[in-house]
Amino acid sequence: MKSGLAKDRLGVFGVTAQVMAAAAPLTVIAGGATGGFAIAQQRGVPIAYIAVAVILGIFALPYVAMARQIPNAGAFYVYVTAGLGRVMGAVTAFVAVLAYNAMQVGLYGGLGYEASHFIANHFHHDVAWWTCALVGWLAVGIFGLLRVDFSAKLLAVLLLAEIAVAVAFAAVQLSHPYQGQVSFETLSPSWLLAGSAGVMATIAIAGFVGFENTTVFAEETRNARRTVPLATFLALTVIGLLYGACAWAMTVATGPDHIVAQAGTEGTNLIFILAGGYLPAFVITLGHLLFVTSLFAAALSFHNTSNRYIYAMGRDGMLPAVFGRTSQRTKSPVAASLLQSTIGLTVILGYAIAHWDPYTQLFFWLTASAGLGVLTLMVLTSIAMLAYSIRQRSRRRRAEDTAELVRGVPGPTAGIRSSVGQVSVWRGLICPIVAAILLTIILWQTIANFHLLLGVDPSDSLRWYFPAAIAVFALLGVVVALVLKAVRPAAYERIGNGVARPALRGTR
């Protein structure tokens, strides 16, 4: 074993496949969109998806600019360190590990449940959900130990199949509108001002979780300065349009006045029912199968993301050094992968022994909680990007002033200009401010309506358990950082540094 992720393994399409698979398009369309109609009790879910894509696009502009300057597998954690200091960086790292592991492990519940039902419905054989989950867990674990481009190729195939089926279903729905009339009502921007707009935005943003992980693979891409931005905006554009169009197509097929009721009654089966009368039976069966593989693909993608956060923390000294090493042959973070697999196995077996509901209590609860964690990280990162840009611009001005005092001596200005001077006011200042404000509003709405995502009563204390877990891990990050500062100052100085960049000057 030795440190270092593989270089030049992923291109634009490989990175895009990784992050779009994490978003699980078919799962979101079949489950997230219909759930959005049912929970929000409003018809404006299609425009909510498009609006959220725009908000995340604003966030992504400075985000990918940071990736150009700081290519690192730690992503959120490294950017927050650069902007807000090492203590807040450690906070971000521990919250990221919690959020992405919760997302990955939660997906095993959905995968096991849906795979078990698929086998029962199509092969008339009963298989326990946890058996299916363990098969998925084993496959994910194996791919996690292989070269990252192997995962990317598998995810690309599954992703293209998912998108093809989703588009085919939407085309059928649009070609058979309710009462022969195609309605654009649910795409009206007026729905963004409705009383339940916050609830719709909360549900919509959960469908995009994963797009931000393009930067996690920056160290493993070919020409990261070009690949990461292209992959990020390609993923956002395709996901936003796909979600918005497919959700709108459902309202056309049912009629806008009936979508809420039918979504509440039929749930994830709605898209299959609406297309069932017009497509061959094998296409519908393929759609159900791809719904299952969509969950597997998302689990594999988040496994790779979780590994790289654990790897970055091990490399930077916040976790044991073994987690910061990679396989000499595959360049995969083996110890980090095995740790994540151990967590997944423990949770699956724990739920099976306790006879807890894998769909509601594992899949829905943990993925909803993970979405809350990732949204929190986006808010922190937006603030950090603003702070980083302000500080770097201030340094550049001071350097320029110093250079002017010595005629004919360029001073250090050139180096600063090459790294940060090219970031415009729009990307460096305006976008982070707008993103921080809009994402904070959505975060507040998410916390206020978290009981709806969990399906519990507003007075149920369960709604606070998961936000409390985020607070606990944040506090753990503070403790680890302060202990390192007092006991191992050299390790403290490495927080957020990694091996792909120079030491962070000016951080605390």
XYZ file of C-alpha atoms in Angstrom:
508
model
C 0.000 0.000 0.000
C 1.076 3.590 -0.602
C -0.602 6.949 -0.756
C -1.977 8.500 -3.891
C -5.149 8.121 -5.916
C -4.869 7.166 -9.566
C -4.233 9.989 -11.999
C -5.990 10.544 -15.324
C -8.474 7.679 -14.896
C -11.722 9.602 -15.471
C -12.896 11.837 -18.281
C -15.953 14.091 -18.487
C -18.358 11.235 -19.133
C -16.844 9.046 -16.402
C -17.195 11.751 -13.759
C -20.690 12.633 -14.987
C -21.749 8.989 -14.765
C -20.463 8.765 -11.183
C -22.445 11.768 -9.968
C -25.598 11.224 -12.015
C -25.761 7.632 -10.838
C -25.598 8.976 -7.276
C -28.619 11.121 -8.027
C -30.446 7.913 -9.104
C -32.641 9.501 -11.827
C -35.197 6.709 -12.173
C -35.555 6.386 -8.401
C -36.129 10.129 -8.061
C -38.644 10.238 -10.904
C -40.593 7.203 -9.712
C -40.306 7.885 -5.989
C -39.117 11.437 -5.353
C -41.407 13.239 -7.791
C -44.520 11.269 -6.861
C -43.634 11.687 -3.204
C -43.259 15.407 -3.800
C -46.786 15.677 -5.193
C -48.212 13.625 -2.324
C -46.316 15.306 0.518
C -46.526 18.925 -0.669
C -50.119 18.475 -1.841
C -49.312 20.816 -4.705
C -48.906 20.490 -8.460
C -45.796 22.655 -8.822
C -43.187 19.926 -8.399
C -41.967 20.134 -12.064
C -41.081 23.832 -11.836
C -39.584 23.242 -8.380
C -37.056 20.822 -9.888
C -36.087 23.350 -12.538
C -35.810 26.185 -9.983
C -33.589 24.076 -7.722
C -31.358 23.234 -10.703
C -30.892 26.971 -11.297
C -30.066 27.589 -7.612
C -27.528 24.776 -7.619
C -26.100 26.166 -10.854
C -25.437 29.449 -9.049
C -23.753 27.481 -6.262
C -21.733 25.483 -8.781
C -20.135 28.500 -10.481
C -17.820 29.381 -7.555
C -17.702 25.719 -6.525
C -15.991 24.573 -9.720
C -13.773 27.665 -9.603
C -12.552 26.419 -6.215
C -11.967 22.985 -7.737
C -9.658 24.550 -10.336
C -7.560 26.129 -7.596
C -7.748 23.294 -5.041
C -8.111 19.858 -6.705
C -8.589 17.516 -3.756
C -10.647 14.423 -2.914
C -11.867 16.205 0.236
C -13.996 18.713 -1.737
C -16.401 20.375 0.753
C -14.019 19.784 3.638
C -11.015 21.278 1.859
C -12.938 24.292 0.546
C -14.360 25.120 3.967
C -10.870 24.819 5.455
C -9.560 27.244 2.845
C -12.289 29.767 3.594
C -13.158 29.375 7.266
C -10.126 27.732 8.867
C -9.036 24.327 10.024
C -11.543 23.898 12.864
C -14.505 24.494 10.563
C -12.802 22.280 7.989
C -12.691 19.450 10.503
C -16.370 20.070 11.299
C -17.196 19.792 7.602
C -15.169 16.609 7.206
C -16.956 14.758 10.003
C -20.404 15.939 8.887
C -19.583 14.875 5.307
C -18.546 11.389 6.455
C -21.796 11.091 8.423
C -23.985 12.363 5.582
C -22.485 10.335 2.744
C -22.277 7.149 4.786
C -25.903 7.584 5.870
C -26.917 8.067 2.239
C -24.955 5.028 1.082
C -26.147 2.717 3.858
C -29.744 3.943 3.595
C -29.792 2.965 -0.065
C -29.250 -0.673 0.921
C -32.694 -0.618 2.544
C -34.367 0.559 -0.658
C -32.303 -1.812 -2.784
C -33.117 -4.839 -0.634
C -36.819 -3.984 -0.426
C -37.292 -3.293 -4.152
C -35.183 -6.259 -5.268
C -37.139 -8.594 -2.979
C -40.451 -7.349 -4.405
C -39.172 -7.579 -7.991
C -38.194 -11.226 -7.483
C -41.539 -12.022 -5.821
C -43.588 -10.318 -8.552
C -41.705 -11.658 -11.573
C -40.274 -14.980 -10.391
C -42.831 -15.835 -7.670
C -40.137 -16.588 -5.148
C -39.848 -15.021 -1.708
C -36.410 -13.696 -0.803
C -35.785 -11.729 2.375
C -34.961 -8.064 1.812
C -31.725 -8.388 3.736
C -30.541 -11.211 1.480
C -30.943 -8.945 -1.547
C -29.315 -6.091 0.348
C -26.318 -8.275 1.201
C -25.888 -9.272 -2.452
C -25.884 -5.588 -3.383
C -23.527 -4.829 -0.492
C -21.055 -7.477 -1.674
C -21.087 -6.191 -5.258
C -20.596 -2.599 -4.112
C -17.756 -3.664 -1.822
C -15.963 -5.497 -4.616
C -16.230 -2.593 -7.053
C -15.056 -0.243 -4.295
C -11.747 -2.126 -4.209
C -11.227 -1.998 -7.982
C -10.033 0.830 -10.197
C -12.416 3.765 -10.144
C -12.825 3.706 -13.933
C -14.316 0.208 -13.669
C -17.091 1.609 -11.507
C -17.522 4.517 -13.903
C -18.052 2.188 -16.874
C -20.664 0.103 -15.065
C -22.448 3.205 -13.789
C -22.448 4.728 -17.268
C -24.241 1.697 -18.745
C -26.850 1.613 -15.986
C -27.322 5.379 -16.169
C -27.932 5.429 -19.928
C -30.468 2.620 -19.575
C -32.258 4.494 -16.756
C -32.466 7.697 -18.759
C -33.684 5.855 -21.874
C -36.546 4.213 -19.949
C -37.461 7.444 -18.138
C -37.580 9.350 -21.437
C -39.638 6.581 -23.075
C -42.161 6.643 -20.228
C -42.379 10.439 -20.378
C -42.873 10.347 -24.160
C -45.771 7.911 -23.755
C -47.352 10.081 -21.068
C -47.044 13.232 -23.181
C -48.471 11.491 -26.242
C -51.537 10.391 -24.253
C -52.586 13.519 -22.339
C -55.598 13.574 -20.047
C -58.716 14.399 -22.070
C -56.482 15.015 -25.104
C -55.083 18.310 -23.813
C -51.448 19.021 -22.938
C -51.364 21.361 -19.952
C -48.352 23.511 -18.967
C -49.919 24.656 -15.700
C -47.473 22.785 -13.461
C -44.535 24.572 -15.122
C -45.824 28.006 -14.130
C -43.331 30.019 -12.001
C -46.288 31.114 -9.836
C -45.990 27.792 -7.988
C -42.679 29.010 -6.580
C -44.642 31.576 -4.559
C -47.164 29.072 -3.206
C -47.387 28.408 0.519
C -45.861 24.964 0.086
C -42.987 26.150 -2.125
C -40.512 25.463 0.675
C -41.716 21.879 0.984
C -41.447 21.356 -2.769
C -37.928 22.833 -2.804
C -36.934 20.593 0.108
C -38.079 17.481 -1.744
C -36.653 18.636 -5.065
C -33.174 19.363 -3.760
C -32.945 15.843 -2.318
C -33.063 14.549 -5.887
C -29.873 16.415 -6.780
C -27.716 15.142 -3.920
C -24.635 13.670 -5.532
C -24.096 16.203 -8.318
C -21.626 18.061 -6.070
C -19.284 15.067 -6.016
C -17.652 15.904 -9.336
C -14.984 17.707 -7.301
C -14.381 14.635 -5.128
C -12.896 12.910 -8.182
C -10.769 15.906 -9.223
C -7.499 14.165 -8.341
C -8.414 11.206 -10.572
C -9.588 13.067 -13.670
C -7.831 13.953 -16.885
C -7.390 17.725 -17.077
C -9.369 18.491 -13.907
C -9.601 22.218 -14.688
C -11.716 21.358 -17.722
C -13.282 18.044 -16.748
C -14.769 18.999 -13.362
C -16.678 22.110 -14.550
C -17.984 20.363 -17.668
C -19.103 17.294 -15.722
C -20.733 19.427 -13.024
C -22.830 21.546 -15.343
C -23.592 18.638 -17.679
C -24.918 16.632 -14.721
C -26.938 19.573 -13.384
C -28.444 20.370 -16.772
C -29.401 16.796 -17.627
C -30.753 16.033 -14.142
C -32.720 19.282 -13.896
C -34.316 18.933 -17.326
C -34.976 15.207 -16.874
C -36.642 15.614 -13.495
C -38.666 18.638 -14.554
C -39.783 17.088 -17.843
C -40.688 13.683 -16.397
C -42.600 15.191 -13.460
C -44.458 17.454 -15.889
C -45.233 14.495 -18.183
C -46.946 12.731 -15.278
C -49.204 15.743 -14.717
C -50.076 15.789 -18.412
C -51.078 12.118 -18.356
C -53.144 12.343 -15.169
C -54.357 15.893 -15.650
C -53.037 18.617 -13.298
C -56.101 18.385 -11.080
C -55.585 14.668 -10.432
C -51.825 14.295 -10.026
C -51.785 14.850 -6.245
C -54.471 12.244 -5.583
C -52.989 9.648 -7.937
C -49.459 10.168 -6.625
C -50.727 9.622 -3.092
C -52.587 6.471 -4.082
C -50.150 4.806 -6.487
C -46.797 6.037 -5.148
C -43.747 4.714 -7.001
C -45.946 2.607 -9.312
C -47.515 5.667 -10.934
C -45.063 6.059 -13.822
C -45.323 2.354 -14.611
C -49.133 2.433 -14.504
C -49.338 5.495 -16.764
C -47.097 3.839 -19.372
C -48.315 0.286 -18.880
C -51.179 0.404 -21.341
C -49.082 1.696 -24.232
C -45.754 -0.136 -24.037
C -44.883 -3.846 -24.351
C -44.866 -5.744 -21.064
C -41.114 -6.407 -21.275
C -40.416 -2.643 -21.330
C -42.396 -2.177 -18.118
C -40.559 -5.114 -16.579
C -37.260 -3.573 -17.684
C -38.337 -0.329 -16.046
C -38.965 -2.115 -12.739
C -35.576 -3.835 -13.013
C -33.804 -0.558 -13.735
C -35.547 0.950 -10.719
C -33.716 -1.674 -8.664
C -30.377 -1.159 -10.440
C -30.799 2.588 -10.013
C -30.594 2.063 -6.256
C -27.556 -0.174 -6.687
C -25.816 2.396 -8.894
C -26.481 5.137 -6.349
C -25.129 2.946 -3.545
C -21.937 2.267 -5.521
C -21.467 5.932 -6.377
C -21.904 7.075 -2.769
C -19.584 4.285 -1.645
C -16.868 5.838 -3.819
C -17.658 9.298 -2.456
C -17.596 8.182 1.188
C -14.294 6.401 0.602
C -12.630 9.507 -0.709
C -13.719 11.662 2.211
C -12.406 9.032 4.640
C -9.230 8.783 2.559
C -8.728 12.570 2.615
C -9.196 12.652 6.398
C -6.709 9.805 6.874
C -4.212 11.485 4.586
C -4.571 14.769 6.472
C -4.207 13.216 9.926
C -7.771 13.404 11.314
C -8.211 9.640 11.042
C -5.574 6.879 11.403
C -2.994 7.021 8.624
C -4.057 3.625 7.228
C -7.190 5.265 5.817
C -5.041 7.694 3.859
C -3.354 4.973 1.821
C -4.288 3.413 -1.474
C -3.658 0.083 -3.163
C -0.441 0.050 -5.155
C -2.171 -1.880 -7.930
C -5.615 -0.279 -8.235
C -4.933 3.072 -6.501
C -8.252 2.671 -4.679
C -8.524 3.676 -0.988
C -8.735 0.082 0.271
C -8.882 0.692 4.031
C -11.485 3.440 3.576
C -13.531 1.137 1.340
C -13.395 -1.714 3.846
C -14.451 0.631 6.659
C -17.457 1.803 4.669
C -18.366 -1.799 3.807
C -18.123 -2.758 7.472
C -20.520 0.038 8.407
C -22.963 -1.090 5.724
C -22.821 -4.728 6.795
C -23.372 -3.808 10.443
C -26.450 -1.721 9.647
C -28.012 -4.319 7.312
C -27.569 -7.117 9.849
C -28.749 -4.877 12.683
C -31.974 -4.018 10.879
C -32.540 -7.655 9.896
C -32.080 -8.919 13.462
C -34.282 -6.170 14.915
C -36.965 -6.698 12.204
C -37.056 -2.978 11.443
C -38.733 -1.699 8.292
C -36.034 -1.458 5.584
C -37.993 0.934 3.387
C -39.223 3.549 5.835
C -36.799 3.265 8.721
C -33.649 2.581 6.705
C -34.137 3.917 3.198
C -36.363 6.955 3.771
C -35.099 8.010 7.183
C -31.382 7.728 6.460
C -31.429 9.190 2.946
C -33.595 12.119 4.101
C -31.161 12.731 6.957
C -28.217 12.501 4.576
C -29.843 15.084 2.323
C -30.137 17.421 5.304
C -26.444 16.901 6.033
C -25.365 17.587 2.442
C -27.546 20.715 2.310
C -25.848 21.930 5.497
C -22.472 21.335 3.842
C -23.544 23.365 0.797
C -24.485 26.321 2.993
C -21.145 26.151 4.841
C -19.267 25.837 1.572
C -21.051 28.853 0.066
C -20.002 30.978 3.041
C -16.469 29.577 2.894
C -16.137 30.324 -0.831
C -17.144 33.928 -0.189
C -14.651 34.275 2.678
C -11.895 32.685 0.588
C -12.536 35.005 -2.346
C -12.584 38.130 -0.156
C -9.342 37.156 1.555
C -7.551 36.314 -1.676
C -8.647 39.564 -3.306
C -7.400 41.458 -0.270
C -4.027 39.695 -0.523
C -3.800 40.524 -4.181
C -4.473 44.207 -3.530
C -1.825 44.307 -0.792
C 0.668 42.580 -3.074
C -0.024 45.022 -5.872
C 0.391 47.973 -3.522
C 3.700 46.572 -2.284
C 4.951 45.981 -5.822
C 4.143 49.565 -6.810
C 6.471 50.828 -4.093
C 9.416 49.168 -5.831
C 9.506 50.380 -9.418
C 10.291 47.667 -11.873
C 9.830 44.812 -9.399
C 6.712 42.721 -10.116
C 6.553 41.262 -6.592
C 4.332 38.304 -5.740
C 1.330 39.644 -7.640
C 1.787 37.360 -10.630
C 1.443 34.151 -8.631
C -1.676 35.387 -6.880
C -3.186 36.578 -10.118
C -2.597 33.211 -11.768
C -4.398 31.318 -9.000
C -7.284 33.601 -8.032
C -7.163 36.755 -10.080
C -9.074 35.176 -12.932
C -12.145 34.528 -10.752
C -14.630 37.269 -11.575
C -16.626 39.326 -9.100
C -19.689 37.401 -10.273
C -18.188 34.011 -9.437
C -16.128 35.066 -6.463
C -18.559 37.323 -4.611
C -22.079 37.558 -6.017
C -22.735 33.853 -6.664
C -21.566 32.695 -3.206
C -23.756 35.337 -1.533
C -26.839 34.430 -3.582
C -26.224 30.700 -3.140
C -25.722 31.057 0.614
C -28.976 32.997 1.002
C -31.106 30.703 -1.160
C -29.640 27.475 0.229
C -30.062 28.753 3.799
C -33.748 29.372 3.103
C -34.128 25.833 1.770
C -32.180 24.463 4.757
C -34.484 26.290 7.155
C -37.517 24.944 5.303
C -36.051 21.442 5.377
C -35.599 21.528 9.149
C -39.052 23.051 9.646
C -40.674 20.333 7.513
C -38.392 17.448 8.391
C -41.245 15.515 9.970
C -42.927 15.386 6.546
C -39.853 13.782 5.000
C -39.746 11.198 7.789
C -43.499 10.626 7.720
C -43.950 11.293 11.451
C -46.109 13.627 13.525
C -44.761 17.191 14.014
C -44.601 16.567 17.767
C -42.591 13.346 17.393
C -39.121 13.790 18.888
C -37.736 11.565 16.113
C -37.684 14.592 13.826
C -34.837 16.041 15.934
C -32.715 12.891 16.235
C -31.074 13.242 12.870
C -30.347 16.998 13.037
C -28.909 16.263 16.497
C -26.622 13.608 14.991
C -25.264 16.234 12.587
C -24.610 18.550 15.545
C -22.825 15.758 17.422
C -20.520 15.007 14.492
C -19.863 18.711 14.037
C -18.839 18.913 17.696
C -16.646 15.848 17.193
C -14.875 17.707 14.397
C -14.221 20.663 16.720
C -12.836 18.368 19.427
C -10.555 16.476 17.017
C -9.199 19.711 15.543
C -8.495 21.290 18.937
C -6.885 18.123 20.294
C -4.634 17.915 17.243
C -3.736 21.575 17.643
C -2.705 21.006 21.263
C -1.115 17.552 21.012
C -0.021 17.115 17.389
C 0.411 20.581 15.861
C 2.023 19.148 12.714
C -1.107 17.048 12.073
C -3.292 20.084 12.771
C -1.374 22.028 10.109
C -2.147 19.264 7.595
C -5.936 19.654 7.956
C -7.248 20.543 4.540
C -3.843 20.377 2.871
C -3.742 16.891 1.362
C -0.972 16.251 -1.136
C -2.353 18.131 -4.104
C -1.789 21.662 -2.832
C 0.540 23.839 -0.772
C -0.083 24.608 2.896
C -3.032 26.848 3.603
C -1.729 30.237 4.611
C -3.925 32.362 6.790
C -6.187 29.583 8.082
C -6.613 29.016 11.773
